Structure formats: C-alpha cells, structure tokens
Amino acid sequence: MTTKTELRDAWRFMLRLADGSGAPQRLLAAVSGGLDSMCLLQFLLDWTAEMGGEVFAAHFNHRLRGEAADWDESFVRNWCRERGIPFLRGEGEVRAYAKQAGLTLEEAARQMRYGFLERTAAERRCGWILTAHHADDNAETMLLNLIRGAGSRGLAGIPAVRGRIARPFLRLERAELERYAAARGIPHVEDETNRDPDAAARNRLRQKVMPVLRELNPRAAQNMGRTAAILSRENAFLDQQAKALAAKARIEDGALCMPRRELNEAPPALAAAAVLELLERACGGRKNLTAVDAETVLDFCRNRPGRWELRLSYNLVVRGEGEELVISVPPLPPGPAAIWPGRTVTFGEWDVTLGVEPGPAYTYRIALPGGVPLSVTAWQKGDRMTLPGARGSRTLKRLCADAGVRPWQRDALPVLRVGEAAAAVPGVGLAEGFVPGPDEKAWFVTFYKNRDKEEAENEKRNGAGYSEGIGDGGTAQGPGGRAGGGAV
C-alpha cells in the first residue's frame, strides 16, 4: 500500500481536494494505459483503500491506431477486472471530427476525450475527474505557449484544478512516477500521444529541450511549475478586473460592441486581458488566441481611427467602426439552394426571388438560358464576372472590394449562379453575359435582407425608393438605383 511518503505531493493535493477531511468520494480516473495514468490509477486505489471512496477507470479509444488502440483498451480493461475496478469505455472517430471541425488531431482528441469524461462523471455521480498530467507536461505546455506568443495565462501552464477536473501529479516529475511504477511493479503500454503526429512539437521539447534545461538546473520542471502557480494566482485577480471591463460591451446584431475609449484609457495589461475576454465571449474558445492577438487589436484601437478590419482564429472578425470596437463571428454560409422563375429562396439573412416584376431592393433584369440549372450559393474563390461596360472579367473578390463590400459581408452574400457561372450579386451587379436585349424575354432577380422585407414592401407601396447599404456608406438600390439601373 502507498504510504504518505510515496508521491507525497500528490497525497497532500488529495487532502486539499477533500478539504482536509478525507471524506470518501467517488473518483473517475482517466486511464490511457500509459505509465502516468497507470500510476494514477494505482495511487487512487491506495488512497481510497486508506481514506474511503470508490475509483472508476475511464478509457477513451480514439480509433487512431487500429489494433494497437484496441490492445491498449484490452490491457486497461483486464488490469481493472483483476482488481475489481469498474471499467468505463468510450470511443470516437477523431479523424472525422477533426476534419469536420477544422481541428488538429490532438485538439480533436482532447475535446472528444474530455467530453466523454465529463459525461461519464455525471452519469456515475463522481465528485472529481482525475488526470495524470505531471510537472514535465506542465513545463512542456509553458514552453509551447511561450514560443507561440502567449501571455501570462498561457505561461501559467496546466491548471491544477479546473471545474471538477483535478491533477494530483502536477508537482511530480515524470522520473518520480517512473521510480514509483518500478517499485510497485505497475505495468503500462506506450501512450498513443507518443506516436501522434500532432504531438511532434511536444515530443521534441521532451527529448531535446527539457534535458538541456535539467543540465542547467535539475529542478527546472518543478521551478517552472512554481512560476506557473504564481502566474495563475495573479491571472485570477487580473481576470476579475478584465471581466468587469469587458462587461461594458453591449450586444448589437449578434456582435460585441465596445467603446474604444474604455480600452484605450485602461492600463495596458488590463486592456489586453479585457480584449481576450471579449474575443473568448464572441467565439467560445481561447486556446488559439494569444497575447499577440490582444496587442494587435489594441494597437489598431489606439492608432487607427476610422474603419479597419482584422481576421483572427475561430473565424473572428474584429472591426473598428468609428468610436466602436466590434467583434463578431460571421455564421458559416448556408449550402446551395436551387431556384427557378417564380420561386423565392432564403439564403442566410437574404431572400432571393426570380419574378416577372422588379422588387424593392437589389433588382437586376436578367436573361436566363433554357435547360441550365439555377442556384443560389456563397461566392467561390474561382468566381469571375464581367460587368457591363467593363474591360474584361475580374474576380468576384475584387469586384466586391471595389463596391465597398467588406470581406465579412462578402462571405454572407448570395450569388445567383447559372450553371457554374456567377450571374448576379447584390451590390456588385449583373454579369454582362446575362444582360437581356431590348426585346428579349427576361426575368427580375431581386435580393433583399429578409429582416427588412416588411419595411421594404411598405416603402414600395408608399412609392419610396429602397436603400440598403452593404459597403461603407451604403448605396441606394432598386429600380433606377445603381445596381438595378446598371442591369436593366
């Protein structure tokens, strides 16, 4: 049985986790089968034997290594069966999820694994989820975050406690766990992360950088962990202040709007923390956001009056709009929708109609060839159009920019497509090849924001023109307006 002198720091951690009372609890251990997690499982078995409680072993099969992954699962299952430990498994197609969500394999695996652990802990009424992260893992995380340009939050490394996830080994070096495993005869399999291509950077730090740091100071990992703990306490205070400052932002049309003055007048460290808080609120994540992102946003706020736009991770769009900082995540464009004369389709916040009469918004008189499929889609990188009177074709991206349509607006625009060709785009115009002759039968394609449909129809009934700005400053549109007039 483990004594209090073995893995002493982990024992103390568990006492603090139990508020010093050592009250029996249900504990869920994340067990991959690697040395670290098998040490954790044995340690928790000894802890509950002395202090009371129950341990559950949770294993997630990432389906990344075929039979090798199945072998790891069988190894953990059999070890648990021999000792009467409840074994709980989960699995997921990590590669498919990574591709769908645009994540690295490592990040996709982490999300799926922690989702499984949280669900399982809730189902089994476990008070804590324990993982086997140790001081070397923490030091590697700090170094990775440092070279990525992270701020003090990233340099705080792996939190010892987050929610109901706790890490009792965080102050122990890997070497101490190896000695513990050897002394107790604890078997293990190779961690699958050691073979994961997405973990290459961490493995290089482990094999090449950390040995050099230990030559300089044998307690390098522990000292880095102490620094991380100090930063974590300081960050907690700064986060409180940053949340209070970020709370001054308002939500407008699905975007966060913050007066630039509030950020410009705040102390730089507080302003940077508040920007990261706003970015996280907008997109729901922070892993790929760094201090560099915050400083870039603040530099634009302080030194670039007027309008500007930045693109960041998580599809974040940060804009300067006069005295306001505006942060949003544009929705992904909807899929293509088939359309034909007499039909109206909805495309995001737009309605698109093919009719016999001009509509109240962006209207183009268009000749449609027979037998060619019609659809409404988002713009595509290869799209080109030749506008009436222009010399040659230009990319739709360039035409949008010339029309004052900004990138975050362009991505949401509907494109009437004839076959594969972009024929008409609101605020941009009608392609020359679809302009009808004077006596040629033609239809009207009308684009209008569906949220403004009722207002537009009221204006039409009252004989008023319709104005809907896409680009900077807006442009009057409709019959006789810039877009409609250019096509009719």
Short mmCIF file of C-alpha atoms in Angstrom, two decimals:
data_model
loop_
_atom_site.label_atom_id
_atom_site.label_comp_id
_atom_site.label_asym_id
_atom_site.label_seq_id
_atom_site.Cartn_x
_atom_site.Cartn_y
_atom_site.Cartn_z
CA MET A 1 0.00 0.00 0.00
CA THR A 2 1.15 3.50 -0.71
CA THR A 3 2.43 5.31 2.34
CA LYS A 4 2.23 9.04 2.85
CA THR A 5 5.90 9.31 1.97
CA GLU A 6 5.29 7.96 -1.54
CA LEU A 7 4.13 10.58 -4.04
CA ARG A 8 3.88 12.91 -1.05
CA ASP A 9 2.83 15.97 -3.03
CA ALA A 10 0.01 14.01 -4.67
CA TRP A 11 -1.19 12.83 -1.24
CA ARG A 12 -1.23 16.40 0.07
CA PHE A 13 -3.09 17.51 -3.04
CA MET A 14 -5.79 14.91 -2.46
CA LEU A 15 -6.18 16.04 1.15
CA ARG A 16 -6.71 19.62 -0.02
CA LEU A 17 -9.16 18.37 -2.63
CA ALA A 18 -11.15 16.73 0.15
CA ASP A 19 -10.97 19.96 2.24
CA GLY A 20 -8.60 18.17 4.60
CA SER A 21 -11.35 15.88 5.86
CA GLY A 22 -10.54 12.88 3.70
CA ALA A 23 -14.26 12.28 3.23
CA PRO A 24 -14.97 9.27 0.95
CA GLN A 25 -15.73 10.24 -2.63
CA ARG A 26 -16.36 8.69 -6.00
CA LEU A 27 -13.37 9.39 -8.23
CA LEU A 28 -13.12 8.99 -12.01
CA ALA A 29 -9.57 8.33 -13.26
CA ALA A 30 -8.70 8.99 -16.89
CA VAL A 31 -6.62 5.95 -17.87
CA SER A 32 -4.97 5.58 -21.28
CA GLY A 33 -2.79 2.65 -20.21
CA GLY A 34 0.41 4.71 -20.32
CA LEU A 35 2.81 4.84 -17.38
CA ASP A 36 1.48 8.12 -15.97
CA SER A 37 -2.17 7.11 -15.96
CA MET A 38 -1.48 3.62 -14.61
CA CYS A 39 0.44 5.22 -11.73
CA LEU A 40 -2.56 7.46 -11.14
CA LEU A 41 -4.93 4.52 -11.02
CA GLN A 42 -2.73 2.61 -8.54
CA PHE A 43 -2.29 5.74 -6.42
CA LEU A 44 -6.05 6.32 -6.26
CA LEU A 45 -6.65 2.70 -5.37
CA ASP A 46 -4.33 3.09 -2.39
CA TRP A 47 -5.87 6.45 -1.50
CA THR A 48 -9.41 5.09 -1.39
CA ALA A 49 -8.25 1.96 0.48
CA GLU A 50 -6.98 4.20 3.28
CA MET A 51 -9.35 7.18 3.07
CA GLY A 52 -12.51 5.54 1.72
CA GLY A 53 -14.36 6.10 -1.53
CA GLU A 54 -14.51 4.38 -4.90
CA VAL A 55 -12.43 4.62 -8.09
CA PHE A 56 -13.76 4.24 -11.64
CA ALA A 57 -11.37 3.82 -14.59
CA ALA A 58 -12.41 5.70 -17.74
CA HIS A 59 -10.70 4.81 -21.03
CA PHE A 60 -11.36 6.57 -24.35
CA ASN A 61 -10.45 4.81 -27.59
CA HIS A 62 -9.58 7.48 -30.16
CA ARG A 63 -9.73 4.99 -33.07
CA LEU A 64 -6.47 6.41 -34.40
CA ARG A 65 -4.16 3.39 -34.20
CA GLY A 66 -6.31 0.43 -35.21
CA GLU A 67 -5.39 -2.78 -33.43
CA ALA A 68 -2.84 -1.01 -31.24
CA ALA A 69 -5.59 1.16 -29.76
CA ASP A 70 -7.75 -1.90 -29.18
CA TRP A 71 -4.80 -3.56 -27.43
CA ASP A 72 -4.45 -0.58 -25.08
CA GLU A 73 -8.13 -0.80 -24.25
CA SER A 74 -7.93 -4.53 -23.56
CA PHE A 75 -4.87 -4.01 -21.38
CA VAL A 76 -6.62 -1.47 -19.15
CA ARG A 77 -9.85 -3.48 -19.08
CA ASN A 78 -8.07 -6.68 -17.97
CA TRP A 79 -5.99 -4.87 -15.33
CA CYS A 80 -9.15 -3.35 -13.89
CA ARG A 81 -11.03 -6.67 -13.98
CA GLU A 82 -8.31 -8.38 -11.96
CA ARG A 83 -8.63 -5.73 -9.25
CA GLY A 84 -12.37 -5.27 -9.27
CA ILE A 85 -12.21 -1.70 -10.61
CA PRO A 86 -15.24 -0.57 -12.64
CA PHE A 87 -14.05 -0.03 -16.23
CA LEU A 88 -15.87 2.55 -18.34
CA ARG A 89 -15.04 2.99 -22.01
CA GLY A 90 -15.81 5.49 -24.71
CA GLU A 91 -14.75 5.84 -28.33
CA GLY A 92 -14.96 8.31 -31.17
CA GLU A 93 -13.83 8.85 -34.75
CA VAL A 94 -11.29 11.55 -34.02
CA ARG A 95 -10.05 11.96 -37.60
CA ALA A 96 -13.55 12.58 -38.92
CA TYR A 97 -14.31 15.04 -36.12
CA ALA A 98 -11.01 16.88 -36.65
CA LYS A 99 -11.75 17.30 -40.36
CA GLN A 100 -15.32 18.40 -39.74
CA ALA A 101 -14.41 20.91 -37.01
CA GLY A 102 -11.17 22.14 -38.61
CA LEU A 103 -9.03 21.00 -35.66
CA THR A 104 -5.71 19.25 -35.30
CA LEU A 105 -5.88 15.59 -34.36
CA GLU A 106 -4.51 16.44 -30.92
CA GLU A 107 -7.14 19.10 -30.24
CA ALA A 108 -9.98 17.00 -31.63
CA ALA A 109 -8.90 14.05 -29.48
CA ARG A 110 -8.71 16.25 -26.41
CA GLN A 111 -12.20 17.65 -26.95
CA MET A 112 -13.76 14.25 -27.51
CA ARG A 113 -11.91 12.70 -24.58
CA TYR A 114 -12.87 15.39 -22.10
CA GLY A 115 -16.45 15.35 -23.32
CA PHE A 116 -16.55 11.62 -22.58
CA LEU A 117 -15.02 12.13 -19.13
CA GLU A 118 -17.50 14.85 -18.19
CA ARG A 119 -20.49 12.79 -19.31
CA THR A 120 -19.24 9.68 -17.55
CA ALA A 121 -18.54 11.52 -14.31
CA ALA A 122 -22.06 12.94 -14.34
CA GLU A 123 -23.60 9.52 -15.03
CA ARG A 124 -21.63 7.85 -12.21
CA ARG A 125 -22.03 10.79 -9.82
CA CYS A 126 -18.27 11.19 -9.42
CA GLY A 127 -17.11 14.22 -7.50
CA TRP A 128 -13.79 14.57 -9.33
CA ILE A 129 -12.21 13.64 -12.65
CA LEU A 130 -8.50 12.91 -12.11
CA THR A 131 -5.91 13.07 -14.89
CA ALA A 132 -2.22 12.11 -14.72
CA HIS A 133 -0.61 15.33 -16.02
CA HIS A 134 2.70 15.89 -14.23
CA ALA A 135 5.36 18.59 -13.86
CA ASP A 136 7.11 17.69 -17.13
CA ASP A 137 3.80 18.01 -19.03
CA ASN A 138 3.30 21.40 -17.39
CA ALA A 139 6.79 22.61 -18.31
CA GLU A 140 6.33 21.50 -21.92
CA THR A 141 3.00 23.32 -22.09
CA MET A 142 4.59 26.50 -20.74
CA LEU A 143 7.37 26.33 -23.33
CA LEU A 144 4.95 25.69 -26.19
CA ASN A 145 2.81 28.62 -25.11
CA LEU A 146 5.88 30.82 -24.73
CA ILE A 147 7.07 30.25 -28.31
CA ARG A 148 3.51 30.77 -29.58
CA GLY A 149 3.47 34.26 -28.07
CA ALA A 150 1.06 33.54 -25.23
CA GLY A 151 0.64 35.93 -22.33
CA SER A 152 0.66 35.24 -18.62
CA ARG A 153 -2.39 32.99 -18.88
CA GLY A 154 -0.58 30.66 -21.29
CA LEU A 155 2.58 30.74 -19.16
CA ALA A 156 0.51 29.64 -16.16
CA GLY A 157 0.53 26.22 -17.80
CA ILE A 158 -1.91 23.44 -16.92
CA PRO A 159 -4.32 24.31 -14.09
CA ALA A 160 -4.22 22.01 -11.08
CA VAL A 161 -8.00 22.27 -10.80
CA ARG A 162 -10.49 23.36 -13.43
CA GLY A 163 -14.12 22.70 -12.74
CA ARG A 164 -14.22 19.15 -11.45
CA ILE A 165 -11.05 18.13 -13.28
CA ALA A 166 -8.08 17.78 -10.91
CA ARG A 167 -4.44 16.81 -11.45
CA PRO A 168 -2.77 15.42 -8.33
CA PHE A 169 0.58 14.71 -10.07
CA LEU A 170 1.18 18.25 -11.34
CA ARG A 171 4.07 18.87 -8.92
CA LEU A 172 5.67 15.48 -9.57
CA GLU A 173 8.30 14.91 -12.24
CA ARG A 174 8.00 12.04 -14.66
CA ALA A 175 11.13 10.47 -13.17
CA GLU A 176 9.39 10.15 -9.79
CA LEU A 177 6.48 8.35 -11.42
CA GLU A 178 8.90 6.01 -13.19
CA ARG A 179 10.50 5.13 -9.86
CA TYR A 180 7.07 4.61 -8.32
CA ALA A 181 6.00 2.31 -11.17
CA ALA A 182 9.21 0.30 -10.91
CA ALA A 183 8.91 -0.07 -7.14
CA ARG A 184 5.28 -1.14 -7.31
CA GLY A 185 5.59 -3.29 -10.42
CA ILE A 186 2.99 -1.27 -12.30
CA PRO A 187 2.75 -2.36 -15.98
CA HIS A 188 1.89 0.03 -18.77
CA VAL A 189 1.64 0.43 -22.53
CA GLU A 190 3.15 3.19 -24.64
CA ASP A 191 0.99 6.31 -24.66
CA GLU A 192 -0.62 6.81 -28.08
CA THR A 193 0.28 10.51 -27.92
CA ASN A 194 3.91 9.48 -28.32
CA ARG A 195 3.01 8.35 -31.86
CA ASP A 196 0.57 11.15 -32.67
CA PRO A 197 1.98 13.35 -35.46
CA ASP A 198 0.25 16.36 -33.94
CA ALA A 199 2.29 15.87 -30.74
CA ALA A 200 5.61 16.19 -32.61
CA ALA A 201 6.41 19.60 -31.14
CA ARG A 202 5.80 18.39 -27.59
CA ASN A 203 7.90 15.29 -28.17
CA ARG A 204 10.84 17.37 -29.45
CA LEU A 205 10.66 19.53 -26.34
CA ARG A 206 10.58 16.40 -24.18
CA GLN A 207 13.51 14.73 -25.92
CA LYS A 208 15.78 17.68 -26.75
CA VAL A 209 14.92 20.83 -24.78
CA MET A 210 13.98 19.56 -21.34
CA PRO A 211 17.24 17.54 -20.94
CA VAL A 212 19.24 20.74 -21.59
CA LEU A 213 17.18 22.67 -19.04
CA ARG A 214 17.78 19.94 -16.47
CA GLU A 215 21.52 20.19 -17.11
CA LEU A 216 21.28 23.86 -16.19
CA ASN A 217 19.03 23.15 -13.21
CA PRO A 218 17.94 19.65 -12.18
CA ARG A 219 14.76 21.12 -10.69
CA ALA A 220 13.83 23.01 -13.87
CA ALA A 221 10.40 21.42 -14.27
CA GLN A 222 9.48 21.93 -10.62
CA ASN A 223 10.67 25.53 -10.66
CA MET A 224 8.67 26.21 -13.81
CA GLY A 225 5.66 24.73 -12.06
CA ARG A 226 6.16 27.12 -9.14
CA THR A 227 6.29 30.03 -11.58
CA ALA A 228 3.11 28.76 -13.22
CA ALA A 229 1.36 28.66 -9.85
CA ILE A 230 2.35 32.28 -9.12
CA LEU A 231 1.13 33.42 -12.52
CA SER A 232 -2.10 31.52 -12.03
CA ARG A 233 -2.86 33.45 -8.82
CA GLU A 234 -2.03 36.77 -10.45
CA ASN A 235 -4.12 35.90 -13.51
CA ALA A 236 -7.12 35.13 -11.32
CA PHE A 237 -7.06 38.70 -9.99
CA LEU A 238 -6.47 40.22 -13.42
CA ASP A 239 -9.30 38.13 -14.88
CA GLN A 240 -11.73 39.57 -12.33
CA GLN A 241 -10.81 43.10 -13.38
CA ALA A 242 -10.89 42.19 -17.08
CA LYS A 243 -14.38 40.67 -16.80
CA ALA A 244 -15.62 43.88 -15.17
CA LEU A 245 -14.17 45.97 -18.02
CA ALA A 246 -15.45 43.61 -20.73
CA ALA A 247 -18.91 43.76 -19.15
CA LYS A 248 -19.20 47.31 -20.52
CA ALA A 249 -19.58 45.84 -24.03
CA ARG A 250 -23.08 45.55 -25.46
CA ILE A 251 -24.53 43.08 -27.93
CA GLU A 252 -25.83 44.53 -31.18
CA ASP A 253 -26.87 42.48 -34.21
CA GLY A 254 -25.11 39.45 -32.78
CA ALA A 255 -21.78 41.29 -32.32
CA LEU A 256 -20.00 42.59 -29.25
CA CYS A 257 -19.59 46.36 -29.35
CA MET A 258 -17.14 48.09 -27.02
CA PRO A 259 -16.26 51.80 -26.90
CA ARG A 260 -12.64 52.14 -27.91
CA ARG A 261 -12.16 54.78 -25.23
CA GLU A 262 -12.76 52.21 -22.47
CA LEU A 263 -9.85 50.11 -23.72
CA ASN A 264 -7.55 52.99 -24.63
CA GLU A 265 -7.84 54.54 -21.17
CA ALA A 266 -7.35 51.28 -19.26
CA PRO A 267 -3.88 50.14 -18.07
CA PRO A 268 -2.28 48.13 -20.90
CA ALA A 269 -2.27 44.80 -19.05
CA LEU A 270 -5.93 45.18 -18.11
CA ALA A 271 -6.91 46.29 -21.62
CA ALA A 272 -5.17 43.26 -23.16
CA ALA A 273 -6.89 40.89 -20.73
CA ALA A 274 -10.25 42.51 -21.47
CA VAL A 275 -9.72 42.11 -25.23
CA LEU A 276 -9.01 38.40 -24.77
CA GLU A 277 -12.14 38.13 -22.61
CA LEU A 278 -14.21 39.78 -25.35
CA LEU A 279 -12.72 37.55 -28.05
CA GLU A 280 -13.46 34.45 -25.98
CA ARG A 281 -17.03 35.61 -25.33
CA ALA A 282 -17.54 36.10 -29.06
CA CYS A 283 -16.19 32.73 -30.24
CA GLY A 284 -16.44 30.49 -27.18
CA GLY A 285 -12.76 29.46 -27.16
CA ARG A 286 -9.34 30.82 -26.27
CA LYS A 287 -6.81 28.07 -26.98
CA ASN A 288 -5.65 29.61 -30.28
CA LEU A 289 -5.84 33.23 -29.08
CA THR A 290 -2.64 34.76 -27.72
CA ALA A 291 -1.28 37.97 -26.23
CA VAL A 292 -0.16 38.86 -29.76
CA ASP A 293 -3.80 38.92 -30.89
CA ALA A 294 -4.75 41.18 -27.99
CA GLU A 295 -1.85 43.58 -28.65
CA THR A 296 -2.71 43.74 -32.35
CA VAL A 297 -6.32 44.66 -31.59
CA LEU A 298 -5.23 47.30 -29.06
CA ASP A 299 -2.69 48.77 -31.49
CA PHE A 300 -5.43 49.22 -34.08
CA CYS A 301 -7.77 50.70 -31.46
CA ARG A 302 -5.22 53.26 -30.35
CA ASN A 303 -3.54 54.19 -33.61
CA ARG A 304 -6.03 53.67 -36.44
CA PRO A 305 -9.08 55.91 -36.31
CA GLY A 306 -11.96 55.22 -38.64
CA ARG A 307 -12.68 51.85 -40.20
CA TRP A 308 -10.48 48.78 -40.25
CA GLU A 309 -10.83 45.04 -40.02
CA LEU A 310 -8.83 42.11 -38.62
CA ARG A 311 -9.29 38.36 -39.04
CA LEU A 312 -8.27 36.11 -36.13
CA SER A 313 -8.57 32.45 -35.13
CA TYR A 314 -12.01 30.87 -34.69
CA ASN A 315 -13.25 32.88 -37.70
CA LEU A 316 -13.29 36.01 -35.52
CA VAL A 317 -13.77 39.34 -37.27
CA VAL A 318 -12.64 42.42 -35.33
CA ARG A 319 -13.62 45.78 -36.79
CA GLY A 320 -13.10 49.39 -35.97
CA GLU A 321 -16.31 51.32 -36.60
CA GLY A 322 -15.81 54.96 -35.64
CA GLU A 323 -15.59 55.05 -31.86
CA GLU A 324 -16.59 51.41 -31.50
CA LEU A 325 -14.70 48.14 -31.45
CA VAL A 326 -16.94 45.45 -32.96
CA ILE A 327 -16.20 41.73 -32.52
CA SER A 328 -18.20 39.04 -34.27
CA VAL A 329 -18.08 35.53 -35.68
CA PRO A 330 -19.88 35.52 -39.03
CA PRO A 331 -22.09 32.48 -39.48
CA LEU A 332 -20.95 29.91 -41.97
CA PRO A 333 -22.63 30.46 -45.35
CA PRO A 334 -25.59 28.17 -45.99
CA GLY A 335 -25.47 25.45 -48.57
CA PRO A 336 -26.60 25.98 -52.16
CA ALA A 337 -30.33 26.33 -52.84
CA ALA A 338 -31.99 25.54 -56.14
CA ILE A 339 -34.09 28.35 -57.61
CA TRP A 340 -36.29 28.80 -60.71
CA PRO A 341 -38.60 31.51 -62.07
CA GLY A 342 -41.46 32.24 -59.69
CA ARG A 343 -39.58 30.91 -56.67
CA THR A 344 -38.13 32.66 -53.61
CA VAL A 345 -35.35 31.05 -51.60
CA THR A 346 -33.79 32.07 -48.30
CA PHE A 347 -30.01 32.27 -48.08
CA GLY A 348 -28.90 33.22 -44.57
CA GLU A 349 -30.27 36.68 -43.87
CA TRP A 350 -31.17 37.19 -47.55
CA ASP A 351 -34.20 36.32 -49.65
CA VAL A 352 -33.68 35.83 -53.38
CA THR A 353 -36.61 35.95 -55.83
CA LEU A 354 -36.91 35.31 -59.55
CA GLY A 355 -40.05 37.11 -60.72
CA VAL A 356 -41.72 38.99 -63.52
CA GLU A 357 -41.54 42.35 -61.76
CA PRO A 358 -38.69 44.27 -60.16
CA GLY A 359 -38.53 44.05 -56.39
CA PRO A 360 -37.91 46.63 -53.69
CA ALA A 361 -34.19 46.06 -53.15
CA TYR A 362 -31.26 44.98 -55.34
CA THR A 363 -33.02 44.18 -58.63
CA TYR A 364 -31.46 43.04 -61.89
CA ARG A 365 -33.22 42.30 -65.19
CA ILE A 366 -31.68 39.04 -66.33
CA ALA A 367 -31.83 36.74 -69.37
CA LEU A 368 -31.85 33.09 -68.39
CA PRO A 369 -30.83 30.37 -70.85
CA GLY A 370 -33.10 27.36 -71.01
CA GLY A 371 -32.12 23.98 -69.65
CA VAL A 372 -29.40 25.29 -67.32
CA PRO A 373 -29.76 24.71 -63.56
CA LEU A 374 -30.09 27.81 -61.41
CA SER A 375 -28.92 28.05 -57.81
CA VAL A 376 -28.09 30.49 -55.03
CA THR A 377 -24.75 29.87 -53.33
CA ALA A 378 -21.95 31.61 -51.47
CA TRP A 379 -19.13 33.09 -53.51
CA GLN A 380 -16.31 30.80 -54.56
CA LYS A 381 -12.64 31.64 -54.97
CA GLY A 382 -12.70 30.96 -58.71
CA ASP A 383 -15.69 33.23 -59.43
CA ARG A 384 -15.16 35.92 -62.06
CA MET A 385 -17.61 38.39 -63.63
CA THR A 386 -17.51 40.89 -66.47
CA LEU A 387 -19.74 43.84 -65.62
CA PRO A 388 -21.46 45.79 -68.41
CA GLY A 389 -19.05 48.32 -69.92
CA ALA A 390 -16.02 46.85 -68.19
CA ARG A 391 -12.85 45.74 -69.95
CA GLY A 392 -12.58 42.04 -69.30
CA SER A 393 -13.53 39.95 -66.32
CA ARG A 394 -12.45 40.47 -62.73
CA THR A 395 -12.56 38.24 -59.71
CA LEU A 396 -15.69 38.50 -57.63
CA LYS A 397 -13.47 39.14 -54.62
CA ARG A 398 -12.04 42.23 -56.32
CA LEU A 399 -15.44 43.41 -57.54
CA CYS A 400 -16.83 43.18 -54.01
CA ALA A 401 -13.93 45.24 -52.69
CA ASP A 402 -14.49 47.87 -55.41
CA ALA A 403 -18.17 48.05 -54.47
CA GLY A 404 -17.30 48.66 -50.81
CA VAL A 405 -18.38 45.18 -49.74
CA ARG A 406 -16.13 44.14 -46.88
CA PRO A 407 -14.84 40.57 -46.52
CA TRP A 408 -17.07 39.65 -43.58
CA GLN A 409 -20.08 40.91 -45.59
CA ARG A 410 -18.97 39.25 -48.83
CA ASP A 411 -18.88 35.82 -47.23
CA ALA A 412 -22.60 36.07 -46.44
CA LEU A 413 -23.70 37.39 -49.86
CA PRO A 414 -25.93 35.26 -52.08
CA VAL A 415 -24.71 34.63 -55.62
CA LEU A 416 -27.23 33.75 -58.32
CA ARG A 417 -25.47 31.06 -60.28
CA VAL A 418 -26.41 29.94 -63.81
CA GLY A 419 -24.82 26.55 -64.13
CA GLU A 420 -21.36 27.20 -62.66
CA ALA A 421 -21.22 30.88 -63.64
CA ALA A 422 -21.76 33.73 -61.16
CA ALA A 423 -24.52 35.76 -62.81
CA ALA A 424 -25.70 38.30 -60.24
CA VAL A 425 -24.58 39.51 -56.81
CA PRO A 426 -26.36 42.16 -54.71
CA GLY A 427 -24.43 45.41 -54.55
CA VAL A 428 -21.99 44.22 -57.23
CA GLY A 429 -24.09 43.82 -60.34
CA LEU A 430 -25.13 41.53 -63.19
CA ALA A 431 -22.63 39.74 -65.39
CA GLU A 432 -22.55 41.09 -68.93
CA GLY A 433 -23.40 37.74 -70.49
CA PHE A 434 -26.83 37.76 -68.80
CA VAL A 435 -27.93 41.28 -69.71
CA PRO A 436 -31.06 40.87 -71.90
CA GLY A 437 -31.56 42.65 -75.20
CA PRO A 438 -34.33 45.27 -75.51
CA ASP A 439 -36.90 42.79 -76.86
CA GLU A 440 -35.56 39.67 -75.18
CA LYS A 441 -37.68 37.85 -72.62
CA ALA A 442 -36.24 38.46 -69.20
CA TRP A 443 -36.86 37.95 -65.50
CA PHE A 444 -36.03 40.05 -62.50
CA VAL A 445 -33.76 38.66 -59.79
CA THR A 446 -34.25 40.51 -56.54
CA PHE A 447 -32.06 40.26 -53.43
CA TYR A 448 -33.24 41.68 -50.12
CA LYS A 449 -32.48 41.20 -46.45
CA ASN A 450 -35.31 39.10 -45.10
CA ARG A 451 -35.33 41.02 -41.83
CA ASP A 452 -36.12 44.19 -43.78
CA LYS A 453 -38.67 42.60 -46.10
CA GLU A 454 -41.72 44.13 -44.48
CA GLU A 455 -40.14 47.58 -44.33
CA ALA A 456 -39.09 47.35 -47.97
CA GLU A 457 -42.56 46.32 -49.10
CA ASN A 458 -44.10 49.19 -47.14
CA GLU A 459 -41.75 51.63 -48.81
CA LYS A 460 -42.65 50.22 -52.21
CA ARG A 461 -46.35 50.61 -51.51
CA ASN A 462 -45.72 54.19 -50.45
CA GLY A 463 -43.80 54.91 -53.65
CA ALA A 464 -40.47 55.36 -51.93
CA GLY A 465 -37.12 54.03 -53.09
CA TYR A 466 -35.33 51.42 -51.06
CA SER A 467 -31.91 51.90 -49.56
CA GLU A 468 -29.82 49.08 -48.16
CA GLY A 469 -26.12 49.63 -47.67
CA ILE A 470 -23.74 46.72 -48.00
CA GLY A 471 -20.45 48.54 -48.24
CA ASP A 472 -19.11 51.56 -46.42
CA GLY A 473 -21.64 54.35 -46.53
CA GLY A 474 -24.31 52.29 -48.36
CA THR A 475 -25.71 52.75 -51.85
CA ALA A 476 -29.25 53.47 -52.96
CA GLN A 477 -30.60 50.42 -54.76
CA GLY A 478 -33.70 49.28 -56.58
CA PRO A 479 -35.40 50.23 -59.82
CA GLY A 480 -33.45 53.13 -61.17
CA GLY A 481 -30.78 52.80 -58.48
CA ARG A 482 -27.12 51.92 -59.02
CA ALA A 483 -27.45 48.16 -59.02
CA GLY A 484 -30.79 47.89 -60.74
CA GLY A 485 -30.09 50.63 -63.25
CA GLY A 486 -26.82 49.11 -64.27
CA ALA A 487 -28.52 45.86 -65.25
CA VAL A 488 -31.78 46.88 -66.83
#
